JSON list of C-alpha atoms in Angstrom, two decimals:
[
{"chain": "A", "resi": 1, "resn": "MET", "atom": "CA", "xyz": [-26.90, -58.23, 66.90]},
{"chain": "A", "resi": 2, "resn": "LYS", "atom": "CA", "xyz": [-28.66, -57.01, 63.76]},
{"chain": "A", "resi": 3, "resn": "ILE", "atom": "CA", "xyz": [-29.97, -59.59, 61.29]},
{"chain": "A", "resi": 4, "resn": "ASP", "atom": "CA", "xyz": [-31.43, -58.89, 57.83]},
{"chain": "A", "resi": 5, "resn": "LEU", "atom": "CA", "xyz": [-33.04, -61.93, 56.19]},
{"chain": "A", "resi": 6, "resn": "HIS", "atom": "CA", "xyz": [-34.50, -60.02, 53.23]},
{"chain": "A", "resi": 7, "resn": "CYS", "atom": "CA", "xyz": [-31.87, -58.25, 51.13]},
{"chain": "A", "resi": 8, "resn": "HIS", "atom": "CA", "xyz": [-31.93, -57.53, 47.36]},
{"chain": "A", "resi": 9, "resn": "THR", "atom": "CA", "xyz": [-28.71, -57.12, 45.38]},
{"chain": "A", "resi": 10, "resn": "LYS", "atom": "CA", "xyz": [-29.94, -57.37, 41.77]},
{"chain": "A", "resi": 11, "resn": "LYS", "atom": "CA", "xyz": [-32.74, -56.00, 39.61]},
{"chain": "A", "resi": 12, "resn": "ILE", "atom": "CA", "xyz": [-34.52, -59.15, 38.43]},
{"chain": "A", "resi": 13, "resn": "LYS", "atom": "CA", "xyz": [-38.16, -58.37, 37.70]},
{"chain": "A", "resi": 14, "resn": "LYS", "atom": "CA", "xyz": [-39.41, -55.58, 35.48]},
{"chain": "A", "resi": 15, "resn": "GLY", "atom": "CA", "xyz": [-40.82, -53.69, 38.43]},
{"chain": "A", "resi": 16, "resn": "ASP", "atom": "CA", "xyz": [-37.64, -53.85, 40.50]},
{"chain": "A", "resi": 17, "resn": "PRO", "atom": "CA", "xyz": [-35.84, -50.51, 40.89]},
{"chain": "A", "resi": 18, "resn": "VAL", "atom": "CA", "xyz": [-32.42, -50.22, 39.25]},
{"chain": "A", "resi": 19, "resn": "THR", "atom": "CA", "xyz": [-30.99, -49.25, 42.64]},
{"chain": "A", "resi": 20, "resn": "ARG", "atom": "CA", "xyz": [-31.12, -52.94, 43.53]},
{"chain": "A", "resi": 21, "resn": "ASN", "atom": "CA", "xyz": [-28.10, -53.48, 41.27]},
{"chain": "A", "resi": 22, "resn": "VAL", "atom": "CA", "xyz": [-25.26, -53.04, 43.73]},
{"chain": "A", "resi": 23, "resn": "THR", "atom": "CA", "xyz": [-21.53, -53.66, 43.59]},
{"chain": "A", "resi": 24, "resn": "ALA", "atom": "CA", "xyz": [-19.65, -55.67, 46.17]},
{"chain": "A", "resi": 25, "resn": "GLU", "atom": "CA", "xyz": [-18.14, -52.42, 47.45]},
{"chain": "A", "resi": 26, "resn": "LEU", "atom": "CA", "xyz": [-21.54, -50.74, 47.92]},
{"chain": "A", "resi": 27, "resn": "PHE", "atom": "CA", "xyz": [-22.93, -53.89, 49.50]},
{"chain": "A", "resi": 28, "resn": "ALA", "atom": "CA", "xyz": [-20.09, -53.93, 52.03]},
{"chain": "A", "resi": 29, "resn": "GLU", "atom": "CA", "xyz": [-20.52, -50.22, 52.76]},
{"chain": "A", "resi": 30, "resn": "LYS", "atom": "CA", "xyz": [-24.26, -50.54, 53.36]},
{"chain": "A", "resi": 31, "resn": "ILE", "atom": "CA", "xyz": [-23.88, -53.61, 55.56]},
{"chain": "A", "resi": 32, "resn": "GLN", "atom": "CA", "xyz": [-21.12, -52.06, 57.65]},
{"chain": "A", "resi": 33, "resn": "ASN", "atom": "CA", "xyz": [-22.93, -48.73, 58.06]},
{"chain": "A", "resi": 34, "resn": "ALA", "atom": "CA", "xyz": [-26.06, -50.55, 59.21]},
{"chain": "A", "resi": 35, "resn": "ASP", "atom": "CA", "xyz": [-24.02, -52.68, 61.62]},
{"chain": "A", "resi": 36, "resn": "VAL", "atom": "CA", "xyz": [-25.63, -55.87, 60.28]},
{"chain": "A", "resi": 37, "resn": "GLU", "atom": "CA", "xyz": [-23.86, -59.08, 61.32]},
{"chain": "A", "resi": 38, "resn": "ILE", "atom": "CA", "xyz": [-26.00, -61.63, 59.46]},
{"chain": "A", "resi": 39, "resn": "VAL", "atom": "CA", "xyz": [-27.62, -60.96, 56.10]},
{"chain": "A", "resi": 40, "resn": "ALA", "atom": "CA", "xyz": [-29.44, -63.20, 53.62]},
{"chain": "A", "resi": 41, "resn": "ILE", "atom": "CA", "xyz": [-29.38, -62.32, 49.92]},
{"chain": "A", "resi": 42, "resn": "THR", "atom": "CA", "xyz": [-32.93, -62.97, 48.69]},
{"chain": "A", "resi": 43, "resn": "ASN", "atom": "CA", "xyz": [-33.36, -61.74, 45.13]},
{"chain": "A", "resi": 44, "resn": "HIS", "atom": "CA", "xyz": [-36.58, -62.42, 43.24]},
{"chain": "A", "resi": 45, "resn": "ASN", "atom": "CA", "xyz": [-36.77, -65.90, 41.70]},
{"chain": "A", "resi": 46, "resn": "THR", "atom": "CA", "xyz": [-32.97, -66.05, 41.32]},
{"chain": "A", "resi": 47, "resn": "PHE", "atom": "CA", "xyz": [-29.96, -67.24, 43.29]},
{"chain": "A", "resi": 48, "resn": "ASP", "atom": "CA", "xyz": [-26.69, -65.99, 41.82]},
{"chain": "A", "resi": 49, "resn": "LEU", "atom": "CA", "xyz": [-24.02, -68.22, 43.37]},
{"chain": "A", "resi": 50, "resn": "GLU", "atom": "CA", "xyz": [-21.13, -66.26, 41.83]},
{"chain": "A", "resi": 51, "resn": "GLN", "atom": "CA", "xyz": [-22.38, -62.97, 43.24]},
{"chain": "A", "resi": 52, "resn": "TYR", "atom": "CA", "xyz": [-23.10, -64.62, 46.59]},
{"chain": "A", "resi": 53, "resn": "ARG", "atom": "CA", "xyz": [-19.49, -65.82, 46.87]},
{"chain": "A", "resi": 54, "resn": "LEU", "atom": "CA", "xyz": [-18.14, -62.41, 45.83]},
{"chain": "A", "resi": 55, "resn": "PHE", "atom": "CA", "xyz": [-20.26, -60.49, 48.35]},
{"chain": "A", "resi": 56, "resn": "LYS", "atom": "CA", "xyz": [-19.62, -63.03, 51.11]},
{"chain": "A", "resi": 57, "resn": "ALA", "atom": "CA", "xyz": [-15.87, -62.69, 50.65]},
{"chain": "A", "resi": 58, "resn": "LYS", "atom": "CA", "xyz": [-16.13, -58.90, 50.63]},
{"chain": "A", "resi": 59, "resn": "VAL", "atom": "CA", "xyz": [-17.75, -58.70, 54.09]},
{"chain": "A", "resi": 60, "resn": "HIS", "atom": "CA", "xyz": [-16.35, -61.84, 55.75]},
{"chain": "A", "resi": 61, "resn": "ASN", "atom": "CA", "xyz": [-14.55, -59.81, 58.43]},
{"chain": "A", "resi": 62, "resn": "PHE", "atom": "CA", "xyz": [-17.72, -58.29, 59.88]},
{"chain": "A", "resi": 63, "resn": "CYS", "atom": "CA", "xyz": [-20.79, -60.05, 58.46]},
{"chain": "A", "resi": 64, "resn": "ASN", "atom": "CA", "xyz": [-22.00, -63.59, 57.79]},
{"chain": "A", "resi": 65, "resn": "VAL", "atom": "CA", "xyz": [-23.85, -63.85, 54.46]},
{"chain": "A", "resi": 66, "resn": "TRP", "atom": "CA", "xyz": [-26.49, -66.55, 53.95]},
{"chain": "A", "resi": 67, "resn": "PRO", "atom": "CA", "xyz": [-27.77, -67.77, 50.57]},
{"chain": "A", "resi": 68, "resn": "GLY", "atom": "CA", "xyz": [-31.43, -67.23, 49.89]},
{"chain": "A", "resi": 69, "resn": "ILE", "atom": "CA", "xyz": [-34.17, -66.46, 47.40]},
{"chain": "A", "resi": 70, "resn": "GLU", "atom": "CA", "xyz": [-37.61, -64.82, 47.27]},
{"chain": "A", "resi": 71, "resn": "ILE", "atom": "CA", "xyz": [-39.91, -66.98, 45.15]},
{"chain": "A", "resi": 72, "resn": "ASP", "atom": "CA", "xyz": [-43.29, -66.13, 43.67]},
{"chain": "A", "resi": 73, "resn": "ALA", "atom": "CA", "xyz": [-45.45, -68.91, 45.12]},
{"chain": "A", "resi": 74, "resn": "TYR", "atom": "CA", "xyz": [-49.06, -69.99, 45.43]},
{"chain": "A", "resi": 75, "resn": "GLY", "atom": "CA", "xyz": [-51.16, -72.44, 47.42]},
{"chain": "A", "resi": 76, "resn": "ASP", "atom": "CA", "xyz": [-54.71, -73.67, 46.93]},
{"chain": "A", "resi": 77, "resn": "GLN", "atom": "CA", "xyz": [-56.43, -70.47, 47.99]},
{"chain": "A", "resi": 78, "resn": "LYS", "atom": "CA", "xyz": [-58.07, -68.67, 45.08]},
{"chain": "A", "resi": 79, "resn": "LYS", "atom": "CA", "xyz": [-59.52, -65.24, 44.42]},
{"chain": "A", "resi": 80, "resn": "LYS", "atom": "CA", "xyz": [-61.87, -64.84, 41.46]},
{"chain": "A", "resi": 81, "resn": "ASN", "atom": "CA", "xyz": [-60.92, -68.39, 40.42]},
{"chain": "A", "resi": 82, "resn": "LYS", "atom": "CA", "xyz": [-57.21, -67.51, 40.25]},
{"chain": "A", "resi": 83, "resn": "PRO", "atom": "CA", "xyz": [-54.48, -68.68, 42.66]},
{"chain": "A", "resi": 84, "resn": "VAL", "atom": "CA", "xyz": [-53.39, -66.08, 45.20]},
{"chain": "A", "resi": 85, "resn": "ILE", "atom": "CA", "xyz": [-49.71, -65.32, 44.57]},
{"chain": "A", "resi": 86, "resn": "PHE", "atom": "CA", "xyz": [-47.42, -64.44, 47.46]},
{"chain": "A", "resi": 87, "resn": "HIS", "atom": "CA", "xyz": [-43.68, -64.17, 48.08]},
{"chain": "A", "resi": 88, "resn": "LEU", "atom": "CA", "xyz": [-41.92, -66.99, 49.92]},
{"chain": "A", "resi": 89, "resn": "ILE", "atom": "CA", "xyz": [-38.41, -66.37, 51.28]},
{"chain": "A", "resi": 90, "resn": "LEU", "atom": "CA", "xyz": [-36.02, -69.32, 51.58]},
{"chain": "A", "resi": 91, "resn": "VAL", "atom": "CA", "xyz": [-32.74, -68.99, 53.49]},
{"chain": "A", "resi": 92, "resn": "ALA", "atom": "CA", "xyz": [-30.17, -71.81, 53.46]},
{"chain": "A", "resi": 93, "resn": "ASN", "atom": "CA", "xyz": [-27.14, -72.90, 55.44]},
{"chain": "A", "resi": 94, "resn": "PRO", "atom": "CA", "xyz": [-24.08, -70.98, 54.11]},
{"chain": "A", "resi": 95, "resn": "ASN", "atom": "CA", "xyz": [-22.15, -74.25, 54.08]},
{"chain": "A", "resi": 96, "resn": "MET", "atom": "CA", "xyz": [-24.62, -75.65, 51.54]},
{"chain": "A", "resi": 97, "resn": "ALA", "atom": "CA", "xyz": [-24.67, -72.80, 49.03]},
{"chain": "A", "resi": 98, "resn": "ASP", "atom": "CA", "xyz": [-23.71, -75.12, 46.16]},
{"chain": "A", "resi": 99, "resn": "GLN", "atom": "CA", "xyz": [-26.48, -77.59, 46.97]},
{"chain": "A", "resi": 100, "resn": "PHE", "atom": "CA", "xyz": [-28.94, -74.73, 47.40]},
{"chain": "A", "resi": 101, "resn": "LYS", "atom": "CA", "xyz": [-28.00, -73.41, 43.97]},
{"chain": "A", "resi": 102, "resn": "GLU", "atom": "CA", "xyz": [-28.56, -76.83, 42.41]},
{"chain": "A", "resi": 103, "resn": "ALA", "atom": "CA", "xyz": [-31.95, -77.26, 44.10]},
{"chain": "A", "resi": 104, "resn": "VAL", "atom": "CA", "xyz": [-33.10, -73.78, 43.08]},
{"chain": "A", "resi": 105, "resn": "ASP", "atom": "CA", "xyz": [-31.97, -74.23, 39.47]},
{"chain": "A", "resi": 106, "resn": "GLN", "atom": "CA", "xyz": [-33.87, -77.52, 39.18]},
{"chain": "A", "resi": 107, "resn": "LEU", "atom": "CA", "xyz": [-36.96, -76.01, 40.81]},
{"chain": "A", "resi": 108, "resn": "LEU", "atom": "CA", "xyz": [-36.97, -72.95, 38.54]},
{"chain": "A", "resi": 109, "resn": "ASP", "atom": "CA", "xyz": [-35.99, -74.63, 35.28]},
{"chain": "A", "resi": 110, "resn": "GLY", "atom": "CA", "xyz": [-37.94, -72.84, 32.53]},
{"chain": "A", "resi": 111, "resn": "PHE", "atom": "CA", "xyz": [-39.28, -70.32, 35.07]},
{"chain": "A", "resi": 112, "resn": "ASP", "atom": "CA", "xyz": [-40.26, -66.83, 33.84]},
{"chain": "A", "resi": 113, "resn": "VAL", "atom": "CA", "xyz": [-39.06, -64.47, 36.59]},
{"chain": "A", "resi": 114, "resn": "ASN", "atom": "CA", "xyz": [-41.74, -61.91, 35.71]},
{"chain": "A", "resi": 115, "resn": "HIS", "atom": "CA", "xyz": [-44.81, -64.07, 35.19]},
{"chain": "A", "resi": 116, "resn": "SER", "atom": "CA", "xyz": [-44.30, -67.55, 36.65]},
{"chain": "A", "resi": 117, "resn": "SER", "atom": "CA", "xyz": [-45.00, -68.86, 40.15]},
{"chain": "A", "resi": 118, "resn": "LYS", "atom": "CA", "xyz": [-44.42, -72.16, 41.94]},
{"chain": "A", "resi": 119, "resn": "TYR", "atom": "CA", "xyz": [-46.78, -74.34, 43.95]},
{"chain": "A", "resi": 120, "resn": "ILE", "atom": "CA", "xyz": [-45.70, -74.22, 47.57]},
{"chain": "A", "resi": 121, "resn": "ALA", "atom": "CA", "xyz": [-45.63, -78.00, 48.05]},
{"chain": "A", "resi": 122, "resn": "ASP", "atom": "CA", "xyz": [-43.26, -78.30, 45.06]},
{"chain": "A", "resi": 123, "resn": "ILE", "atom": "CA", "xyz": [-40.97, -75.71, 46.64]},
{"chain": "A", "resi": 124, "resn": "CYS", "atom": "CA", "xyz": [-40.90, -77.62, 49.92]},
{"chain": "A", "resi": 125, "resn": "GLU", "atom": "CA", "xyz": [-40.18, -80.86, 48.10]},
{"chain": "A", "resi": 126, "resn": "ALA", "atom": "CA", "xyz": [-37.26, -79.28, 46.21]},
{"chain": "A", "resi": 127, "resn": "VAL", "atom": "CA", "xyz": [-35.44, -78.03, 49.31]},
{"chain": "A", "resi": 128, "resn": "LYS", "atom": "CA", "xyz": [-36.54, -80.40, 52.08]},
{"chain": "A", "resi": 129, "resn": "GLY", "atom": "CA", "xyz": [-33.31, -82.42, 51.92]},
{"chain": "A", "resi": 130, "resn": "LEU", "atom": "CA", "xyz": [-31.06, -79.42, 52.55]},
{"chain": "A", "resi": 131, "resn": "ASP", "atom": "CA", "xyz": [-29.49, -78.84, 55.95]},
{"chain": "A", "resi": 132, "resn": "PHE", "atom": "CA", "xyz": [-31.06, -75.63, 57.23]},
{"chain": "A", "resi": 133, "resn": "LEU", "atom": "CA", "xyz": [-30.18, -76.32, 60.86]},
{"chain": "A", "resi": 134, "resn": "LYS", "atom": "CA", "xyz": [-26.79, -76.49, 62.51]},
{"chain": "A", "resi": 135, "resn": "ASP", "atom": "CA", "xyz": [-26.68, -80.01, 63.91]},
{"chain": "A", "resi": 136, "resn": "ASN", "atom": "CA", "xyz": [-27.91, -83.31, 62.53]},
{"chain": "A", "resi": 137, "resn": "LYS", "atom": "CA", "xyz": [-30.21, -84.07, 65.46]},
{"chain": "A", "resi": 138, "resn": "SER", "atom": "CA", "xyz": [-32.13, -80.82, 65.09]},
{"chain": "A", "resi": 139, "resn": "GLN", "atom": "CA", "xyz": [-32.26, -81.30, 61.33]},
{"chain": "A", "resi": 140, "resn": "ALA", "atom": "CA", "xyz": [-33.74, -84.78, 61.74]},
{"chain": "A", "resi": 141, "resn": "LEU", "atom": "CA", "xyz": [-36.42, -83.48, 64.10]},
{"chain": "A", "resi": 142, "resn": "PHE", "atom": "CA", "xyz": [-37.21, -80.60, 61.78]},
{"chain": "A", "resi": 143, "resn": "ASP", "atom": "CA", "xyz": [-37.46, -82.91, 58.76]},
{"chain": "A", "resi": 144, "resn": "LYS", "atom": "CA", "xyz": [-39.87, -85.10, 60.70]},
{"chain": "A", "resi": 145, "resn": "LEU", "atom": "CA", "xyz": [-42.07, -82.12, 61.49]},
{"chain": "A", "resi": 146, "resn": "VAL", "atom": "CA", "xyz": [-41.97, -80.87, 57.91]},
{"chain": "A", "resi": 147, "resn": "ASN", "atom": "CA", "xyz": [-42.97, -84.27, 56.57]},
{"chain": "A", "resi": 148, "resn": "ILE", "atom": "CA", "xyz": [-45.86, -84.54, 59.01]},
{"chain": "A", "resi": 149, "resn": "PHE", "atom": "CA", "xyz": [-46.94, -80.97, 58.42]},
{"chain": "A", "resi": 150, "resn": "ILE", "atom": "CA", "xyz": [-46.71, -80.79, 54.65]},
{"chain": "A", "resi": 151, "resn": "TRP", "atom": "CA", "xyz": [-47.72, -84.23, 53.48]},
{"chain": "A", "resi": 152, "resn": "ASP", "atom": "CA", "xyz": [-50.33, -85.07, 56.10]},
{"chain": "A", "resi": 153, "resn": "LYS", "atom": "CA", "xyz": [-52.17, -81.74, 56.08]},
{"chain": "A", "resi": 154, "resn": "ASN", "atom": "CA", "xyz": [-54.71, -80.28, 53.72]},
{"chain": "A", "resi": 155, "resn": "THR", "atom": "CA", "xyz": [-53.05, -77.91, 51.24]},
{"chain": "A", "resi": 156, "resn": "ASP", "atom": "CA", "xyz": [-55.53, -75.14, 52.05]},
{"chain": "A", "resi": 157, "resn": "GLU", "atom": "CA", "xyz": [-54.42, -75.33, 55.66]},
{"chain": "A", "resi": 158, "resn": "LEU", "atom": "CA", "xyz": [-50.80, -75.36, 54.52]},
{"chain": "A", "resi": 159, "resn": "TYR", "atom": "CA", "xyz": [-51.24, -72.13, 52.57]},
{"chain": "A", "resi": 160, "resn": "LEU", "atom": "CA", "xyz": [-53.03, -70.37, 55.41]},
{"chain": "A", "resi": 161, "resn": "LYS", "atom": "CA", "xyz": [-50.34, -71.35, 57.90]},
{"chain": "A", "resi": 162, "resn": "PHE", "atom": "CA", "xyz": [-47.57, -70.07, 55.64]},
{"chain": "A", "resi": 163, "resn": "ALA", "atom": "CA", "xyz": [-49.45, -66.83, 55.00]},
{"chain": "A", "resi": 164, "resn": "ASN", "atom": "CA", "xyz": [-49.99, -66.36, 58.73]},
{"chain": "A", "resi": 165, "resn": "ALA", "atom": "CA", "xyz": [-46.32, -67.04, 59.46]},
{"chain": "A", "resi": 166, "resn": "LEU", "atom": "CA", "xyz": [-45.20, -64.51, 56.84]},
{"chain": "A", "resi": 167, "resn": "GLU", "atom": "CA", "xyz": [-47.49, -61.88, 58.32]},
{"chain": "A", "resi": 168, "resn": "LEU", "atom": "CA", "xyz": [-46.12, -62.48, 61.81]},
{"chain": "A", "resi": 169, "resn": "PHE", "atom": "CA", "xyz": [-42.56, -62.39, 60.50]},
{"chain": "A", "resi": 170, "resn": "GLU", "atom": "CA", "xyz": [-43.18, -59.01, 58.82]},
{"chain": "A", "resi": 171, "resn": "LYS", "atom": "CA", "xyz": [-44.67, -57.67, 62.06]},
{"chain": "A", "resi": 172, "resn": "SER", "atom": "CA", "xyz": [-41.60, -58.80, 63.97]},
{"chain": "A", "resi": 173, "resn": "LEU", "atom": "CA", "xyz": [-39.35, -56.85, 61.59]},
{"chain": "A", "resi": 174, "resn": "GLU", "atom": "CA", "xyz": [-41.61, -53.81, 61.95]},
{"chain": "A", "resi": 175, "resn": "GLN", "atom": "CA", "xyz": [-41.32, -53.86, 65.73]},
{"chain": "A", "resi": 176, "resn": "GLU", "atom": "CA", "xyz": [-37.54, -54.14, 65.52]},
{"chain": "A", "resi": 177, "resn": "GLU", "atom": "CA", "xyz": [-36.97, -51.54, 62.81]},
{"chain": "A", "resi": 178, "resn": "ASN", "atom": "CA", "xyz": [-39.61, -48.91, 63.63]},
{"chain": "A", "resi": 179, "resn": "TYR", "atom": "CA", "xyz": [-40.05, -49.22, 67.37]},
{"chain": "A", "resi": 180, "resn": "LYS", "atom": "CA", "xyz": [-36.78, -50.84, 68.53]},
{"chain": "A", "resi": 181, "resn": "ASP", "atom": "CA", "xyz": [-38.89, -53.26, 70.54]},
{"chain": "A", "resi": 182, "resn": "THR", "atom": "CA", "xyz": [-36.73, -56.38, 70.44]},
{"chain": "A", "resi": 183, "resn": "THR", "atom": "CA", "xyz": [-38.75, -58.28, 73.06]},
{"chain": "A", "resi": 184, "resn": "LEU", "atom": "CA", "xyz": [-41.99, -58.11, 71.08]},
{"chain": "A", "resi": 185, "resn": "SER", "atom": "CA", "xyz": [-40.05, -58.70, 67.86]},
{"chain": "A", "resi": 186, "resn": "TYR", "atom": "CA", "xyz": [-38.68, -62.00, 69.18]},
{"chain": "A", "resi": 187, "resn": "MET", "atom": "CA", "xyz": [-42.11, -63.03, 70.47]},
{"chain": "A", "resi": 188, "resn": "LEU", "atom": "CA", "xyz": [-43.66, -62.41, 67.05]},
{"chain": "A", "resi": 189, "resn": "LEU", "atom": "CA", "xyz": [-40.84, -64.25, 65.31]},
{"chain": "A", "resi": 190, "resn": "PHE", "atom": "CA", "xyz": [-41.31, -67.14, 67.70]},
{"chain": "A", "resi": 191, "resn": "SER", "atom": "CA", "xyz": [-45.05, -67.10, 67.05]},
{"chain": "A", "resi": 192, "resn": "ALA", "atom": "CA", "xyz": [-44.36, -67.28, 63.30]},
{"chain": "A", "resi": 193, "resn": "ALA", "atom": "CA", "xyz": [-42.46, -70.51, 63.81]},
{"chain": "A", "resi": 194, "resn": "GLU", "atom": "CA", "xyz": [-45.17, -71.78, 66.13]},
{"chain": "A", "resi": 195, "resn": "SER", "atom": "CA", "xyz": [-47.90, -71.10, 63.58]},
{"chain": "A", "resi": 196, "resn": "LEU", "atom": "CA", "xyz": [-46.09, -73.38, 61.14]},
{"chain": "A", "resi": 197, "resn": "LEU", "atom": "CA", "xyz": [-44.94, -76.17, 63.38]},
{"chain": "A", "resi": 198, "resn": "THR", "atom": "CA", "xyz": [-47.36, -76.48, 66.29]},
{"chain": "A", "resi": 199, "resn": "GLU", "atom": "CA", "xyz": [-50.40, -78.71, 66.34]},
{"chain": "A", "resi": 200, "resn": "GLY", "atom": "CA", "xyz": [-50.58, -80.41, 69.72]},
{"chain": "A", "resi": 201, "resn": "LYS", "atom": "CA", "xyz": [-48.82, -80.28, 73.07]},
{"chain": "A", "resi": 202, "resn": "ASN", "atom": "CA", "xyz": [-46.17, -82.84, 72.15]},
{"chain": "A", "resi": 203, "resn": "GLU", "atom": "CA", "xyz": [-45.35, -81.12, 68.87]},
{"chain": "A", "resi": 204, "resn": "LYS", "atom": "CA", "xyz": [-45.11, -77.81, 70.73]},
{"chain": "A", "resi": 205, "resn": "LYS", "atom": "CA", "xyz": [-42.44, -79.32, 72.99]},
{"chain": "A", "resi": 206, "resn": "LEU", "atom": "CA", "xyz": [-40.60, -80.64, 69.96]},
{"chain": "A", "resi": 207, "resn": "ARG", "atom": "CA", "xyz": [-40.80, -77.26, 68.26]},
{"chain": "A", "resi": 208, "resn": "LEU", "atom": "CA", "xyz": [-39.49, -75.57, 71.39]},
{"chain": "A", "resi": 209, "resn": "SER", "atom": "CA", "xyz": [-36.50, -77.91, 71.52]},
{"chain": "A", "resi": 210, "resn": "ILE", "atom": "CA", "xyz": [-35.56, -76.86, 67.98]},
{"chain": "A", "resi": 211, "resn": "ILE", "atom": "CA", "xyz": [-36.31, -73.14, 67.93]},
{"chain": "A", "resi": 212, "resn": "TRP", "atom": "CA", "xyz": [-35.11, -72.03, 71.37]},
{"chain": "A", "resi": 213, "resn": "PRO", "atom": "CA", "xyz": [-31.44, -73.04, 70.95]},
{"chain": "A", "resi": 214, "resn": "ARG", "atom": "CA", "xyz": [-31.28, -71.38, 67.56]},
{"chain": "A", "resi": 215, "resn": "LEU", "atom": "CA", "xyz": [-32.86, -68.19, 68.89]},
{"chain": "A", "resi": 216, "resn": "VAL", "atom": "CA", "xyz": [-30.39, -68.14, 71.77]},
{"chain": "A", "resi": 217, "resn": "GLU", "atom": "CA", "xyz": [-27.47, -68.71, 69.42]},
{"chain": "A", "resi": 218, "resn": "ILE", "atom": "CA", "xyz": [-28.50, -66.08, 66.89]},
{"chain": "A", "resi": 219, "resn": "THR", "atom": "CA", "xyz": [-29.57, -63.32, 69.27]},
{"chain": "A", "resi": 220, "resn": "GLY", "atom": "CA", "xyz": [-27.15, -63.90, 72.13]},
{"chain": "A", "resi": 221, "resn": "ILE", "atom": "CA", "xyz": [-29.98, -63.68, 74.66]},
{"chain": "A", "resi": 222, "resn": "SER", "atom": "CA", "xyz": [-29.41, -65.85, 77.71]},
{"chain": "A", "resi": 223, "resn": "LYS", "atom": "CA", "xyz": [-31.56, -68.90, 78.28]},
{"chain": "A", "resi": 224, "resn": "LYS", "atom": "CA", "xyz": [-32.53, -67.48, 81.67]},
{"chain": "A", "resi": 225, "resn": "ILE", "atom": "CA", "xyz": [-34.13, -64.44, 80.02]},
{"chain": "A", "resi": 226, "resn": "LEU", "atom": "CA", "xyz": [-35.97, -66.55, 77.46]},
{"chain": "A", "resi": 227, "resn": "VAL", "atom": "CA", "xyz": [-37.37, -68.88, 80.10]}
]
C-alpha cells in the first residue's frame, strides 16, 4: 500500500509554484497513476473543506483522502534572537473534517499565509480534542500522553522533539521513495513516533500499544513480522 501524507493541491504562498493548482480530474489521474491508496491534502496554512470534499468524492473508488494542513510554526528555539520557523503537518480523521476545519479556522483567524507563524503549543491546544485515532480507547491513551508531554515538559524540549520527529519522518519517506526500502522506512517512521512519545519504560509500552495496531492496519504487515 502506498501512502502520501504530504500533498499540495493549491498555490497558497507567494513562493508556491502555480502547478500546485490542480483540478479534481488531474488530482484523480495523478493519484491513480501513482497507485496511492491513502493521501492527505496538506496545503500551506489553509484547509479548503469544499475542495477536500470534491477531491475525496472524485477518488473514493480507489483512494482514501484525509484532511490536513501544513502550518508555519515555531517553538522556543531562536537563531540570532529570532524564532526558528519550521513546517508542521497535521493530518486528521476523515470523519472529522468539519471539526478539523472549524479548529483550523479558529487557530488561523487573522493569519497571514505568507508571513505569519503559530506557536507550537497553541497549535496542539487547538487540535488536541479532535479524534485522530480510530477507537476511543486509543484516543484516550493518546490524549493522556499528549497532555503529559506537552504541558509537563519544557517548551525547548518540546520543539527539539518535534524537530527530531519531522527529520525522522522525512528520512522514512526518502527510504521508501528513493530506495524502496520499506523495512527501514517503517523503522524510521516508528522512531519518529517514539521520539515524541517515549520517556520511560512504561510510557514506551503505552506508546507501543497505540502505534503498533495502527501501523499493522495501515500497512497490512502481519503482527508476526512486526514482532
